[in-house]
Coordinates of C-alpha atoms in Angstrom, one line a residue:
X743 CA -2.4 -24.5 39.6
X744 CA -2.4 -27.1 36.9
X745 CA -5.7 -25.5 35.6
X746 CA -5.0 -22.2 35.9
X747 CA -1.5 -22.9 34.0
X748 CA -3.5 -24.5 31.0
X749 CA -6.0 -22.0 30.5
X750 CA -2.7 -19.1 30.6
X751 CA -1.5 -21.2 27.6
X752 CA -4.5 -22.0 25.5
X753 CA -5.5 -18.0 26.0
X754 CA -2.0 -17.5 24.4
X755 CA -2.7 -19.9 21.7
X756 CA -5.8 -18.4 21.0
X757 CA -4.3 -14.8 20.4
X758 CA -1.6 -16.1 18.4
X759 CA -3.8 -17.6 16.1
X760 CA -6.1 -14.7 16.2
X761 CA -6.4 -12.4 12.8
X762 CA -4.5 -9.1 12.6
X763 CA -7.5 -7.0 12.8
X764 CA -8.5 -8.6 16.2
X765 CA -5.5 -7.6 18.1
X766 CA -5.1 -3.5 17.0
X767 CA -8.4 -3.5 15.2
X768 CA -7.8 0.5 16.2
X769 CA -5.2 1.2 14.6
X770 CA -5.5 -0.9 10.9
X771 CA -9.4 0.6 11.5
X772 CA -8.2 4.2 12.0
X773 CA -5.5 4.0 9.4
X774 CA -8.4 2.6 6.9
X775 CA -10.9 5.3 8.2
X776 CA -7.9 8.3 7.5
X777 CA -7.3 6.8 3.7
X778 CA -11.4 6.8 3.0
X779 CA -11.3 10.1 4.0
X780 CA -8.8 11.2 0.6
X781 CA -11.7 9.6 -1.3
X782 CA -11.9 11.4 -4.6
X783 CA -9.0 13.9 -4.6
X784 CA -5.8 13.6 -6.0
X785 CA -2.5 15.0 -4.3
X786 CA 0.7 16.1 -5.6
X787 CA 4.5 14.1 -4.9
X788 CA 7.9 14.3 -5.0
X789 CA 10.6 11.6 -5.1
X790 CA 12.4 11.6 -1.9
X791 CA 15.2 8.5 -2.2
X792 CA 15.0 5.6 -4.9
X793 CA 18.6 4.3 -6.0
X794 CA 21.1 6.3 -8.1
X795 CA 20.6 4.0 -11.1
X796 CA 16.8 4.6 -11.3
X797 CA 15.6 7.3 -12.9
X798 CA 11.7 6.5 -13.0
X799 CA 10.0 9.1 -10.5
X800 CA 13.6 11.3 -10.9
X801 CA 12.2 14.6 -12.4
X802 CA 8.9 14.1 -13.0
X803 CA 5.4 15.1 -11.8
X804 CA 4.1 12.6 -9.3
X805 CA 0.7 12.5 -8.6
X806 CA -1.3 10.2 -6.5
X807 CA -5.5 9.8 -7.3
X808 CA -7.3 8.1 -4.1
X809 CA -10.3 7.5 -7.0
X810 CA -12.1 4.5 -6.6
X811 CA -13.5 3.7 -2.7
X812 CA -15.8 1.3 -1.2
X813 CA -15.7 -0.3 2.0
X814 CA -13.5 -2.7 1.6
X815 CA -11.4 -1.5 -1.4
X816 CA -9.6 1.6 -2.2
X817 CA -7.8 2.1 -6.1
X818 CA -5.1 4.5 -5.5
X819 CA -3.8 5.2 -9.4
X820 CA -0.2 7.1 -9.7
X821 CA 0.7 9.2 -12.2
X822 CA 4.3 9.5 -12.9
X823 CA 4.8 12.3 -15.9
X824 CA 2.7 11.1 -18.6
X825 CA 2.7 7.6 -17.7
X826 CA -0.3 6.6 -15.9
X827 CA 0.5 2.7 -15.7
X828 CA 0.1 2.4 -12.0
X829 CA -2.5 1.9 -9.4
X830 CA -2.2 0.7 -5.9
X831 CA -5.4 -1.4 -5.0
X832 CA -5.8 -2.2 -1.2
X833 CA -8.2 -4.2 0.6
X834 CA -9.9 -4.9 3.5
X835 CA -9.7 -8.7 4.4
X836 CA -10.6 -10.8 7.1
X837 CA -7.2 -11.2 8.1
X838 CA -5.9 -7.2 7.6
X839 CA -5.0 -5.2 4.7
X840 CA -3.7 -6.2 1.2
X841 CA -1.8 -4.1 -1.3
X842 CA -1.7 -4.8 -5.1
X843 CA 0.5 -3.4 -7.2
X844 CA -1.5 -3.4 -10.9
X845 CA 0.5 -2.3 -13.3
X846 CA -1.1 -1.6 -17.7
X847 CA 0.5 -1.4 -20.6
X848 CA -1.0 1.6 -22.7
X849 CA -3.1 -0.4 -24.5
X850 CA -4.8 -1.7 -20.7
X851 CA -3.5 -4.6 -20.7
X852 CA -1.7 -6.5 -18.2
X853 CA 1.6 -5.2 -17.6
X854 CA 3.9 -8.8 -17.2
X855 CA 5.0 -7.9 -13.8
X856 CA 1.4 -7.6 -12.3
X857 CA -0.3 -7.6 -9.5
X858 CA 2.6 -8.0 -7.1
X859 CA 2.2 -6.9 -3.5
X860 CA 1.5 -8.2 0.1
X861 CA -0.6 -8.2 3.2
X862 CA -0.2 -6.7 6.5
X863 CA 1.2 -9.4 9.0
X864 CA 0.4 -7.5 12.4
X865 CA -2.1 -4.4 13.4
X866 CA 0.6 -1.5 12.4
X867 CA -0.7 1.3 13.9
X868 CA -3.2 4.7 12.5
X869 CA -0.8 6.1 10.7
X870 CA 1.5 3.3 9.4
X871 CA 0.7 -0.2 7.8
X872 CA 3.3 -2.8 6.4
X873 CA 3.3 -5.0 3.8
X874 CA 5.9 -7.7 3.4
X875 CA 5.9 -9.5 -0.3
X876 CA 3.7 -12.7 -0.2
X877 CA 3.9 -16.1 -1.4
X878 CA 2.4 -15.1 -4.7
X879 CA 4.8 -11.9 -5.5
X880 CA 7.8 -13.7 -4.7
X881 CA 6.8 -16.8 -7.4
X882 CA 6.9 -13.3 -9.9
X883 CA 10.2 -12.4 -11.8
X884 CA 11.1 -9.2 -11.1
X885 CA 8.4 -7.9 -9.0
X886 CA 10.0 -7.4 -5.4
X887 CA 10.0 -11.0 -4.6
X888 CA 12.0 -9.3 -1.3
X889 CA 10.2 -6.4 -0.9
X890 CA 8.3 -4.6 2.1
X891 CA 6.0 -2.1 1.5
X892 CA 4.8 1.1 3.7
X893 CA 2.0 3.8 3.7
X894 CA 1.8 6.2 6.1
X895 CA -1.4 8.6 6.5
X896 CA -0.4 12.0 8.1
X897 CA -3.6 13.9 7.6
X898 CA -3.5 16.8 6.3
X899 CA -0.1 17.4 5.6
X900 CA 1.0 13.9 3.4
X901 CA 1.0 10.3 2.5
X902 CA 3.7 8.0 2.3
X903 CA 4.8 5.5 0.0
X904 CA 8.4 3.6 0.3
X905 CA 9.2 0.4 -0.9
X906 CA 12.5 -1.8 0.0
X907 CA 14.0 -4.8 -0.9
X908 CA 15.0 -6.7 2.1
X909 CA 18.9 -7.2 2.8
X910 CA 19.6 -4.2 0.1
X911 CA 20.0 -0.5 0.1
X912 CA 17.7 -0.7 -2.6
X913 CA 14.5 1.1 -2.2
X914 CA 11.9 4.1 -2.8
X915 CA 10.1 6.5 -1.1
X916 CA 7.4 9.2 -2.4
X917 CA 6.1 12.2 -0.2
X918 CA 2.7 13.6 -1.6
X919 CA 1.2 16.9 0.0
X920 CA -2.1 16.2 1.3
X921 CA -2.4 19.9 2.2
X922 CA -2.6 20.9 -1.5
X923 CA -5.1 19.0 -3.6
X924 CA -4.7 19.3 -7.6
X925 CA -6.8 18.6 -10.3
X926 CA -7.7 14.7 -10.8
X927 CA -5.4 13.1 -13.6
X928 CA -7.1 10.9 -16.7
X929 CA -8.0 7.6 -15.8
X930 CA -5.3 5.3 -15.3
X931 CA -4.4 2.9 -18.6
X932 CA -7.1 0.5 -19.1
X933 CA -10.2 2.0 -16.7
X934 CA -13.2 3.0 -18.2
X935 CA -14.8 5.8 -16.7

């Protein structure tokens, strides 16, 4: 009994300790398989809640440009009006997905909040992955110290982005069509093409 009773508990150890993308390598696989696939088109958004105060992605175009993919990296820039300051970089790690949050001045250079973001903490599933703010993010003024992040993939008909802080009301969310490609935007701020 007494060996059966350790070998229950070090099993348990083990899968606790286990990466992310051992437990529901499925799902963070098939979510990651349904992004590659918007490799090289760009899709149209619109602004869905942010906070009254904000007015950043109020009444503007929104565009979102899955343009640079490899297998274990995807550069999503966005395009809000004319600014083009934004790209979300996610990769494929050992222990699950990472989101970055790079952010240019016009000029390319390094905005001063930059790169902010997180990494997935459990398998999600194929059409949602999380990322809570990490270590690094939350040692940055400004930058969502407390946020979580969220994409979902609903192919073909959209993509989500939301962002919240946690413990606020505070937070964002963008729909973009994935049923209606448009016409690839200028490289972001700082890429050479």
């Amino acid at each position: 009994m007494a060996s059966i009773l350790s070998r229950a508990i070090v099993l348990c150890l083990l899968a606790a300790g286990a990466p992310a993308h051992a437990a529901g390598a499925g799902d963070m696989h098939d979510w990651w398989q349904r992004l590659q696939s918007l490799c090289g088109r760009a899709f149209p958004g619109a602004l869905v809640r942010a906070p009254e105060d904000d007015t950043t992605f109020r009444d503007v175009p929104l565009v979102m440009h899955v343009r640079q993919c490899s297998a274990d990296r995807v550069r999503i820039p966005l395009v809000v009006g004319d600014d083009r300051s934004r790209t979300w970089v996610l990769t494929r790690t050992a222990a699950g997905i990472e989101l970055r949050h790079d952010h240019r001045q016009r000029d390319g250079h390094p905005d001063a909040v930059t790169p902010y973001g997180g990494s997935t903490s459990n398998p999600g599933s194929a059409e949602t992955q999380m990322f809570p703010a990490d270590a690094a993010t939350r040692d940055i003024p400004d930058s969502g110290q407390r946020s979580v992040w969220l994409m979902e993939i609903h192919p073909g008909t959209r993509f989500v982005y939301a962002a919240n802080r946690v413990g606020t009301l505070r937070g964002f969310r963008m729909d973009f069509d994935l049923a209606h490609p448009v016409p690839a935007p200028d490289a972001p701020w700082g890429w050479v093409d």
